[in-house]
Tab-separated table of C-alpha atoms and ligand atoms in Angstrom:
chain	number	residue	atom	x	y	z
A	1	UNK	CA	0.000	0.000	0.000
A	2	UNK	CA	0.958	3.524	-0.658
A	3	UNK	CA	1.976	6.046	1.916
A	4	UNK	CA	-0.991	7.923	3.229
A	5	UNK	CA	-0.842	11.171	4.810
A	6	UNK	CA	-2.028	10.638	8.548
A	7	UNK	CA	-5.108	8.854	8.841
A	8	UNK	CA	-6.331	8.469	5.572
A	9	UNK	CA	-6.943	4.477	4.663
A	10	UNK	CA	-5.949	4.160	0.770
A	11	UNK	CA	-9.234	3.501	-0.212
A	12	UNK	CA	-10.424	6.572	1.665
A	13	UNK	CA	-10.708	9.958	-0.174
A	14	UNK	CA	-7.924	12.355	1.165
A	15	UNK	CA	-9.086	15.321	2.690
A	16	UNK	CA	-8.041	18.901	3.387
A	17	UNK	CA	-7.607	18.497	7.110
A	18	UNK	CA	-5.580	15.244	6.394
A	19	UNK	CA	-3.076	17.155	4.413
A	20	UNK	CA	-2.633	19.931	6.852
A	21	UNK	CA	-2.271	17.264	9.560
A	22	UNK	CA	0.652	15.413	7.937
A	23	UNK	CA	2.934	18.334	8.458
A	24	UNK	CA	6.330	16.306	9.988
A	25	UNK	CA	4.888	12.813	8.711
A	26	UNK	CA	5.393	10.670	5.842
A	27	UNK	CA	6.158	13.028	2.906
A	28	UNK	CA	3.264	14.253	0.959
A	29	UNK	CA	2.580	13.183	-3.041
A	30	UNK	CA	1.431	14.954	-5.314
A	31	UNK	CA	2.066	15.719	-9.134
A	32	UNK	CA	-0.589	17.469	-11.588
A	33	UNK	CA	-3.006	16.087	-13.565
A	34	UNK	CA	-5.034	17.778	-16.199
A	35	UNK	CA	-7.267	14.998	-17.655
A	36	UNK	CA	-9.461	12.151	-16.095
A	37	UNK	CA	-7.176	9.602	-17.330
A	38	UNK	CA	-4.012	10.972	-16.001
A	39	UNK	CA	-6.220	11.508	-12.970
A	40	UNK	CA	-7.249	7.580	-12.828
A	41	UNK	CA	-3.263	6.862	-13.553
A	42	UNK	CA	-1.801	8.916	-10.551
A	43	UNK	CA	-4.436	8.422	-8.129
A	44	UNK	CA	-3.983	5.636	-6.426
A	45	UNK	CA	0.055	6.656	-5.527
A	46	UNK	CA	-0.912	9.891	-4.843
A	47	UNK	CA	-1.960	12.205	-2.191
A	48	UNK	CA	-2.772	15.066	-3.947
A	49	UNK	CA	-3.418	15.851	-7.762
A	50	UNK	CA	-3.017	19.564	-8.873
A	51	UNK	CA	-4.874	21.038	-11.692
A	52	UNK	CA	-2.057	23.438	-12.571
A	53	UNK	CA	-2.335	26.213	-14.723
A	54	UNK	CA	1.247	24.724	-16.205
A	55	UNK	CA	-1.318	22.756	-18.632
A	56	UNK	CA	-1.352	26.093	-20.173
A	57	UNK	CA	2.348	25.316	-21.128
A	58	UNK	CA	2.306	22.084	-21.091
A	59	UNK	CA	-1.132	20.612	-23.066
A	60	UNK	CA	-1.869	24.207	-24.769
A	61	UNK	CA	1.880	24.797	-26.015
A	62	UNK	CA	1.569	28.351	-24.195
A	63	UNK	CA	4.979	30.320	-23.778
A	64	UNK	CA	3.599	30.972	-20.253
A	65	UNK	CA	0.922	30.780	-17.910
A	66	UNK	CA	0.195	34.343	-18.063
A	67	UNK	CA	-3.032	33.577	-21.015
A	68	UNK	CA	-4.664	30.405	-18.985
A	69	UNK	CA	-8.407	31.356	-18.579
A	70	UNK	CA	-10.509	30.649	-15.482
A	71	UNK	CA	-12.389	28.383	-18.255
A	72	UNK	CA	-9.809	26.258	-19.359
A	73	UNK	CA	-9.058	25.396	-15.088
A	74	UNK	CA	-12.663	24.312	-14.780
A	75	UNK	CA	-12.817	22.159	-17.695
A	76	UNK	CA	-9.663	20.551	-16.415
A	77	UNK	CA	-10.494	20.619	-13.419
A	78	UNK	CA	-13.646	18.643	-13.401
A	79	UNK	CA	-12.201	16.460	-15.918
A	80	UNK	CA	-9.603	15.414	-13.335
A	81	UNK	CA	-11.945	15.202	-10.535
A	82	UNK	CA	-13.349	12.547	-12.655
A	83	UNK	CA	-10.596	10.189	-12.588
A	84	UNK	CA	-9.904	10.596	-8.502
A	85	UNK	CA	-11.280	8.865	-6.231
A	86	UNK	CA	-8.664	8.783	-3.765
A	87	UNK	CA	-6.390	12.105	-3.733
A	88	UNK	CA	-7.297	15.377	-2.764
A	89	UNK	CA	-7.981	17.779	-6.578
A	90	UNK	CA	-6.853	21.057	-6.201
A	91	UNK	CA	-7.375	23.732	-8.989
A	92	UNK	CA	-5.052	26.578	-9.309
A	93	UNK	CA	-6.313	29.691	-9.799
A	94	UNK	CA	-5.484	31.267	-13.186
A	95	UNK	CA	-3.305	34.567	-13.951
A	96	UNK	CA	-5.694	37.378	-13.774
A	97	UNK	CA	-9.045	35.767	-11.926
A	98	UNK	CA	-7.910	36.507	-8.239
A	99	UNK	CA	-5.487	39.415	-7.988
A	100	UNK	CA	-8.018	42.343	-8.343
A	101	UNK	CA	-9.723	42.032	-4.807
A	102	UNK	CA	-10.706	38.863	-2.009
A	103	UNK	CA	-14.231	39.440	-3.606
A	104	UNK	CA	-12.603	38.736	-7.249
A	105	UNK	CA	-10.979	35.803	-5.749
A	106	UNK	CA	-13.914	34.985	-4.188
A	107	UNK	CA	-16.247	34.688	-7.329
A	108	UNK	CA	-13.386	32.949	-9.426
A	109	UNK	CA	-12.697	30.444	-6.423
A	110	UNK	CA	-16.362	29.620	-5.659
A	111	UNK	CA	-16.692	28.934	-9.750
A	112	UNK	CA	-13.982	26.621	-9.344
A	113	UNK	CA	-15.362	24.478	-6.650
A	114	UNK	CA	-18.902	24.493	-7.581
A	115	UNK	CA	-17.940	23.790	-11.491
A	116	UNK	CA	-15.861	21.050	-10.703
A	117	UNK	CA	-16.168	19.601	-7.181
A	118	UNK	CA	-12.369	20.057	-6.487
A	119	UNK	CA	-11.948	19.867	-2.858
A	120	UNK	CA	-9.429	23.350	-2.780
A	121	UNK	CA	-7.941	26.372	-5.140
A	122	UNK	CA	-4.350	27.190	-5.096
A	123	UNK	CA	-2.878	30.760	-5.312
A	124	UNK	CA	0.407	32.411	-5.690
A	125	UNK	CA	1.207	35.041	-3.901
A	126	UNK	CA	3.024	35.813	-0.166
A	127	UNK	CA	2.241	38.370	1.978
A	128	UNK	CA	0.016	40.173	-0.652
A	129	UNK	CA	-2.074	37.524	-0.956
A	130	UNK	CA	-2.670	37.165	2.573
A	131	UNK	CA	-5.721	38.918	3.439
A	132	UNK	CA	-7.722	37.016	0.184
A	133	UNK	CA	-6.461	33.836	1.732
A	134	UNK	CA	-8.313	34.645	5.257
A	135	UNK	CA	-11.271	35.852	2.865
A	136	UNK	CA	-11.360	32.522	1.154
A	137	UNK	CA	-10.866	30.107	3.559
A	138	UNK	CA	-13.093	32.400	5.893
A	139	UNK	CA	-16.033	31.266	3.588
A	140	UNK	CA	-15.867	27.663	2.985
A	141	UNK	CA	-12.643	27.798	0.197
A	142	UNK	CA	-9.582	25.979	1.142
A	143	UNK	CA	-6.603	27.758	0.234
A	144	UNK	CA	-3.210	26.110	-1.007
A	145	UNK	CA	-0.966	28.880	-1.228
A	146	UNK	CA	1.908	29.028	-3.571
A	147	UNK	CA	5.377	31.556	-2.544
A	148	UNK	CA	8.945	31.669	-3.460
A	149	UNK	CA	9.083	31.458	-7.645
A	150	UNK	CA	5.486	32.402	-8.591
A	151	UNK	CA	5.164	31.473	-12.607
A	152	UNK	CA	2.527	34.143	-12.740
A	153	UNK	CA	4.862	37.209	-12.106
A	154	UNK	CA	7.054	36.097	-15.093
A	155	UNK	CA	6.808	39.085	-16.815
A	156	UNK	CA	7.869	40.840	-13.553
A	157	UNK	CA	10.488	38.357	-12.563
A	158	UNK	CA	11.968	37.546	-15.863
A	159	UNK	CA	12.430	34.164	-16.010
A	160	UNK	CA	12.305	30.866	-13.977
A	161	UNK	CA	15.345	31.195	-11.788
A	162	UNK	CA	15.561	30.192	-8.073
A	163	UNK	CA	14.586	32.755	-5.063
A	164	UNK	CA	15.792	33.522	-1.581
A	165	UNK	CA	19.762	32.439	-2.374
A	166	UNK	CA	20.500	35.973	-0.812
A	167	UNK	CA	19.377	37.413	2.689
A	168	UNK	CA	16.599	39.748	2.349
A	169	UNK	CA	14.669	38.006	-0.390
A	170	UNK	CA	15.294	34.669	1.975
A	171	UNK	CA	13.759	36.651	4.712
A	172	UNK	CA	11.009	37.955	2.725
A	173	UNK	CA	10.104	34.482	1.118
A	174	UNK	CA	10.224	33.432	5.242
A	175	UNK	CA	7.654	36.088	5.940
A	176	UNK	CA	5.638	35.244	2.913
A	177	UNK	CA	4.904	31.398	4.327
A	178	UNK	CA	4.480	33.406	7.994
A	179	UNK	CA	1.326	35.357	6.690
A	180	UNK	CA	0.034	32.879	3.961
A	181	UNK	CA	-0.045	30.212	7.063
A	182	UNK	CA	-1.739	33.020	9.860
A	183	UNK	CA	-4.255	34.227	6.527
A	184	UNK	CA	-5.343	30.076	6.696
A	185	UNK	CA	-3.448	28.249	3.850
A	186	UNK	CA	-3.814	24.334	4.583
A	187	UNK	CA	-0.269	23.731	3.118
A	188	UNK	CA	2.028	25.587	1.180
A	189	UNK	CA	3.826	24.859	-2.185
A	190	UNK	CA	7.063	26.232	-1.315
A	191	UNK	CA	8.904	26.727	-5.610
A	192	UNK	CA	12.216	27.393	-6.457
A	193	UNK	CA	14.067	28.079	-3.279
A	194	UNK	CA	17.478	27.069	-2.122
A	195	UNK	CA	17.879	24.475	0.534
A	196	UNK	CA	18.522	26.051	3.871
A	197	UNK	CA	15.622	28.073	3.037
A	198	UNK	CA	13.137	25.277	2.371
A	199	UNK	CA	14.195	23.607	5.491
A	200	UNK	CA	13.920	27.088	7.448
A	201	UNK	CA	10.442	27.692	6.408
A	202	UNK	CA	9.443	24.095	7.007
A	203	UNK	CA	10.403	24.299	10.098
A	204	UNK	CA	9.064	27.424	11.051
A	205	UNK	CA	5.265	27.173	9.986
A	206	UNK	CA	2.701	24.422	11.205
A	207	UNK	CA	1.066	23.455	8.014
A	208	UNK	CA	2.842	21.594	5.327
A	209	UNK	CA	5.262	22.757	2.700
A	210	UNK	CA	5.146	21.253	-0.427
A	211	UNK	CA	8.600	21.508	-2.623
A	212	UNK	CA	9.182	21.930	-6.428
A	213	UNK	CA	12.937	22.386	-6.833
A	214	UNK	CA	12.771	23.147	-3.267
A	215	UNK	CA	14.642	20.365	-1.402
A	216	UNK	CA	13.832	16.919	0.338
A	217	UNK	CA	13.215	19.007	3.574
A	218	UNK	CA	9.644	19.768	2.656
A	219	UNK	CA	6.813	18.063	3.946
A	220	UNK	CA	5.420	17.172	0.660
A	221	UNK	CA	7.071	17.301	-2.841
A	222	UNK	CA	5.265	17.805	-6.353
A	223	UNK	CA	6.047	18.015	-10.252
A	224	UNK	CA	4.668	18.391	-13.258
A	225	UNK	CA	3.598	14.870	-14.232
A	226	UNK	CA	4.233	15.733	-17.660
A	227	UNK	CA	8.170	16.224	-16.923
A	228	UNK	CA	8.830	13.104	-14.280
A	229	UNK	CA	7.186	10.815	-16.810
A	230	UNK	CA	8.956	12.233	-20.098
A	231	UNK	CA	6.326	13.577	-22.429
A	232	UNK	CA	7.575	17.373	-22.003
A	233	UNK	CA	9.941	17.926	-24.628
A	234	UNK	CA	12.276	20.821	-24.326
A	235	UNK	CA	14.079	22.204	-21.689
A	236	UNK	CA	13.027	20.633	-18.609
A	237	UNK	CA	13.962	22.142	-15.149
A	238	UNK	CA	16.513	21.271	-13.170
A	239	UNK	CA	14.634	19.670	-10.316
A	240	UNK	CA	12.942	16.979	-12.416
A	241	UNK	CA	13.621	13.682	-11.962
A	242	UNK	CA	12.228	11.334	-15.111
A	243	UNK	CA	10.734	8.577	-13.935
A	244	UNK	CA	9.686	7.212	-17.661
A	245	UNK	CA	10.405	8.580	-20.767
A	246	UNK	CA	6.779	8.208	-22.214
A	247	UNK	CA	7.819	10.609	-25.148
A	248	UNK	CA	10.159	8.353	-26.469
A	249	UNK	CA	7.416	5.850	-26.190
A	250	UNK	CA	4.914	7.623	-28.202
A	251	UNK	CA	7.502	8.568	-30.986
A	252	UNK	CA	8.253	4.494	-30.985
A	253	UNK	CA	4.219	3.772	-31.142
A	254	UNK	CA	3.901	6.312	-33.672
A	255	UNK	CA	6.594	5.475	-36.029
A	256	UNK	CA	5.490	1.249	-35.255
A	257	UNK	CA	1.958	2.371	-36.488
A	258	UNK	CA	3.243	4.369	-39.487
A	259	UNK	CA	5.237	1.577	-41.113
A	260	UNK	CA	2.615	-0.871	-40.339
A	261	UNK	CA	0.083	1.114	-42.063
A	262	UNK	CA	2.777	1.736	-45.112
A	263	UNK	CA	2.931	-1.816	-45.224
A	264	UNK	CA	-0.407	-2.961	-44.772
A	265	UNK	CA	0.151	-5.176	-41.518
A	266	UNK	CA	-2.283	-2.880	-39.933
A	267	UNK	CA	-5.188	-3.821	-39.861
A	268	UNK	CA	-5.424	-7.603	-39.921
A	269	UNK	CA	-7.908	-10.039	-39.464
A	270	UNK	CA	-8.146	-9.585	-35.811
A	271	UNK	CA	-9.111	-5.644	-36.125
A	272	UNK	CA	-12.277	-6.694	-38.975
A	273	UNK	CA	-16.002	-6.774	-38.473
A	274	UNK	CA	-17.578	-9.989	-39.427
A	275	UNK	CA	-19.296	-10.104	-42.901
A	276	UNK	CA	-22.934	-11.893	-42.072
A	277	UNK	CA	-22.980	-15.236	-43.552
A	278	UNK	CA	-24.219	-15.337	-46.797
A	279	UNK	CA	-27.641	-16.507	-46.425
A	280	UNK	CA	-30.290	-17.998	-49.458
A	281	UNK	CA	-31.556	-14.218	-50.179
A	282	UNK	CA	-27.914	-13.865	-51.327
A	283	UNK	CA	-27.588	-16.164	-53.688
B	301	MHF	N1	6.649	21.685	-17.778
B	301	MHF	C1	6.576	22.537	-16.770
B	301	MHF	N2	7.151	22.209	-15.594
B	301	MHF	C2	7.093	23.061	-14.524
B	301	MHF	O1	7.611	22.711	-13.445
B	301	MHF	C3	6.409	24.299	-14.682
B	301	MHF	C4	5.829	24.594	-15.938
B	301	MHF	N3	5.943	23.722	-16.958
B	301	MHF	N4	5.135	25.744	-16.143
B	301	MHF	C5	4.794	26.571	-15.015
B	301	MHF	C6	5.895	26.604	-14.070
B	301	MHF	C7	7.138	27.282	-14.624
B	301	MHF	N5	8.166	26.583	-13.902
B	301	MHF	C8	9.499	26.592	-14.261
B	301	MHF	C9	9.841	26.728	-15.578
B	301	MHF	C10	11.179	26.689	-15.949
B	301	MHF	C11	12.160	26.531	-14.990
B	301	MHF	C12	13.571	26.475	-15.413
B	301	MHF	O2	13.845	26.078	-16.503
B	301	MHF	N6	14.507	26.873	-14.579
B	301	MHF	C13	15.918	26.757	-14.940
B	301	MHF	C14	16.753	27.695	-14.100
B	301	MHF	C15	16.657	29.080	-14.667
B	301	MHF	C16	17.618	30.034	-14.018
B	301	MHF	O3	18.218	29.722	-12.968
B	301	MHF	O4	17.755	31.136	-14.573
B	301	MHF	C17	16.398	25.330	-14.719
B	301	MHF	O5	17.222	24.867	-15.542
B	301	MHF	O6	15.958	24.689	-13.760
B	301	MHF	C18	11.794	26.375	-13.649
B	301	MHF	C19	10.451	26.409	-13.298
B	301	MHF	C20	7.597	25.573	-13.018
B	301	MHF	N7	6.346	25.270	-13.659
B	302	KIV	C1	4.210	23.372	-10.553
B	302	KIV	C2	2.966	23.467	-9.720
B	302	KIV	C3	3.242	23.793	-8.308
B	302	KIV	C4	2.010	24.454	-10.344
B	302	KIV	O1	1.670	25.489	-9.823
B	302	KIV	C5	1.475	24.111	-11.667
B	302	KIV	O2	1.625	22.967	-12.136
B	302	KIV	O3	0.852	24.993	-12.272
B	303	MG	MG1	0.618	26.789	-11.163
């Protein structure tokens, strides 16, 4: 059997409070999923599946996540709710549908969860974010909050690289995971951060942190499924660790098919609808 965060039986779905209360426990799993099969793939292994607005990249061939629409999450995200019986769906919220006000949040979030049955939303943001965290999760939304690299602030950042290597963006990263966890965040996806600063932070707030090129001393890790299982092609970020190269796989399928097809081996007798047999009329 799989590890389970703190009382949750396998067969059991995982809840919100059971991923807050495995902060210090057996690490928490989780990886995205977009569609219902991926969902019914990862589910069983997993303890969480997040609906990430990296499909945007990833599926849509986006340059960023900066265009993902509050329409595309929900169609993912009840696709993926779908396939999961067991892990706990989370939906990110997209670029654009929860940085105006708590009440904008508030109308984007409560779309998400009604539209797909997710069980949470996920936002980036630190400190900022703080007070539409406690307006969320003050009215029935479970908040996973989302600091340190923040894909969403791309154009601000430019680029991808890793945060908090030097002292005051270390301390304000610290800070950030401070208010997110006082607003109400049930865990926090803790991105692109040096070491010592993972471990500081884990260590520091009392719900779960959940690394992405963020070290082993999270409470939880996660990764684009996409990228651990091969089927990103591209530059793939440092912290991935391929677990199957599916892409290669598909090419092999693909080409297989092709030069079946060229040769006519495909199909064959097994693949054809019986002909009736011929009966008097016919003759
Ligand atoms: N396929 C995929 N995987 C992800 O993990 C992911 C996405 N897409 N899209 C949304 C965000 C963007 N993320 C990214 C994207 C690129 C890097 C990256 O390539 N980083 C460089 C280091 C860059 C630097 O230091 O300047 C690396 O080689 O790791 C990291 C995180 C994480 N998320
Ligand atoms: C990489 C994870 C944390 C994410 O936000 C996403 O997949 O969009
Ligand atoms: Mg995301």
């Amino acid at each position: 059997m799989s590890a389970q965060p703190a009382s949750t039986p396998a067969n059991r779905p995982v809840t919100v409070s059971a991923v807050r209360a495995a902060k210090g426990a057996t690490p928490l799993v989780c990886l995205t999923a977009y569609t219902t099969p991926m969902a019914q793939a990862l589910d069983e292994a997993c303890d969480l599946l997040l609906v990430g607005d990296s499909l945007g990249m990833v599926i849509y061939g986006l340059p960023s996540t900066i265009p993902v629409t509050l329409d595309m999450m929900i169609a993912h995200g009840a696709a993926a709710v779908r396939g999961a019986k067991h892990a706990l769906v989370v939906v990110d919220l997209p670029f654009g549908s929860y940085q105006e006000s708590p009440a904008q949040a508030f109308r984007s979030a409560s779309r998400i969860l009604a539209e797909t049955g997710c069980g949470a939303v996920k936002l980036e943001g630190g400190a900022v974010m703080a007070e539409t965290i406690a307006f969320l999760t003050q009215r029935g939304v479970p908040v996973l909050a989302h600091i340190g690299l923040q894909p969403q602030s791309v154009n601000a950042l430019g680029g991808y690289s890793a945060r908090g290597k030097l002292s005051p963006e270390a301390e304000t990263i610290l800070a950030d995971a401070r208010a997110v966890t006082d607003a109400g965040a049930f865990a926090v996806v803790v991105e692109g951060v040096v070491a010592p600063l993972a471990a500081r932070i884990t260590s520091t707030i009392r719900v779960p942190t959940i690394g992405i090129g963020a070290s082993a001393e999270c409470d939880g890790q996660i990764l684009v499924t996409d990228d651990m299982m091969g089927v990103t092609f591209g530059h793939v970020p440092k912290f991935v660790r391929r677990y199957a190269d599916l892409g290669a796989r598909m090419k092999a399928a693909a080409a297989d098919y092709a030069a079946d097809v060229r040769a006519r081996r495909f199909p064959g007798a097994e693949h054809l609808y019986a002909a009736p047999k011929p009966t008097a009329a016919d003759a």
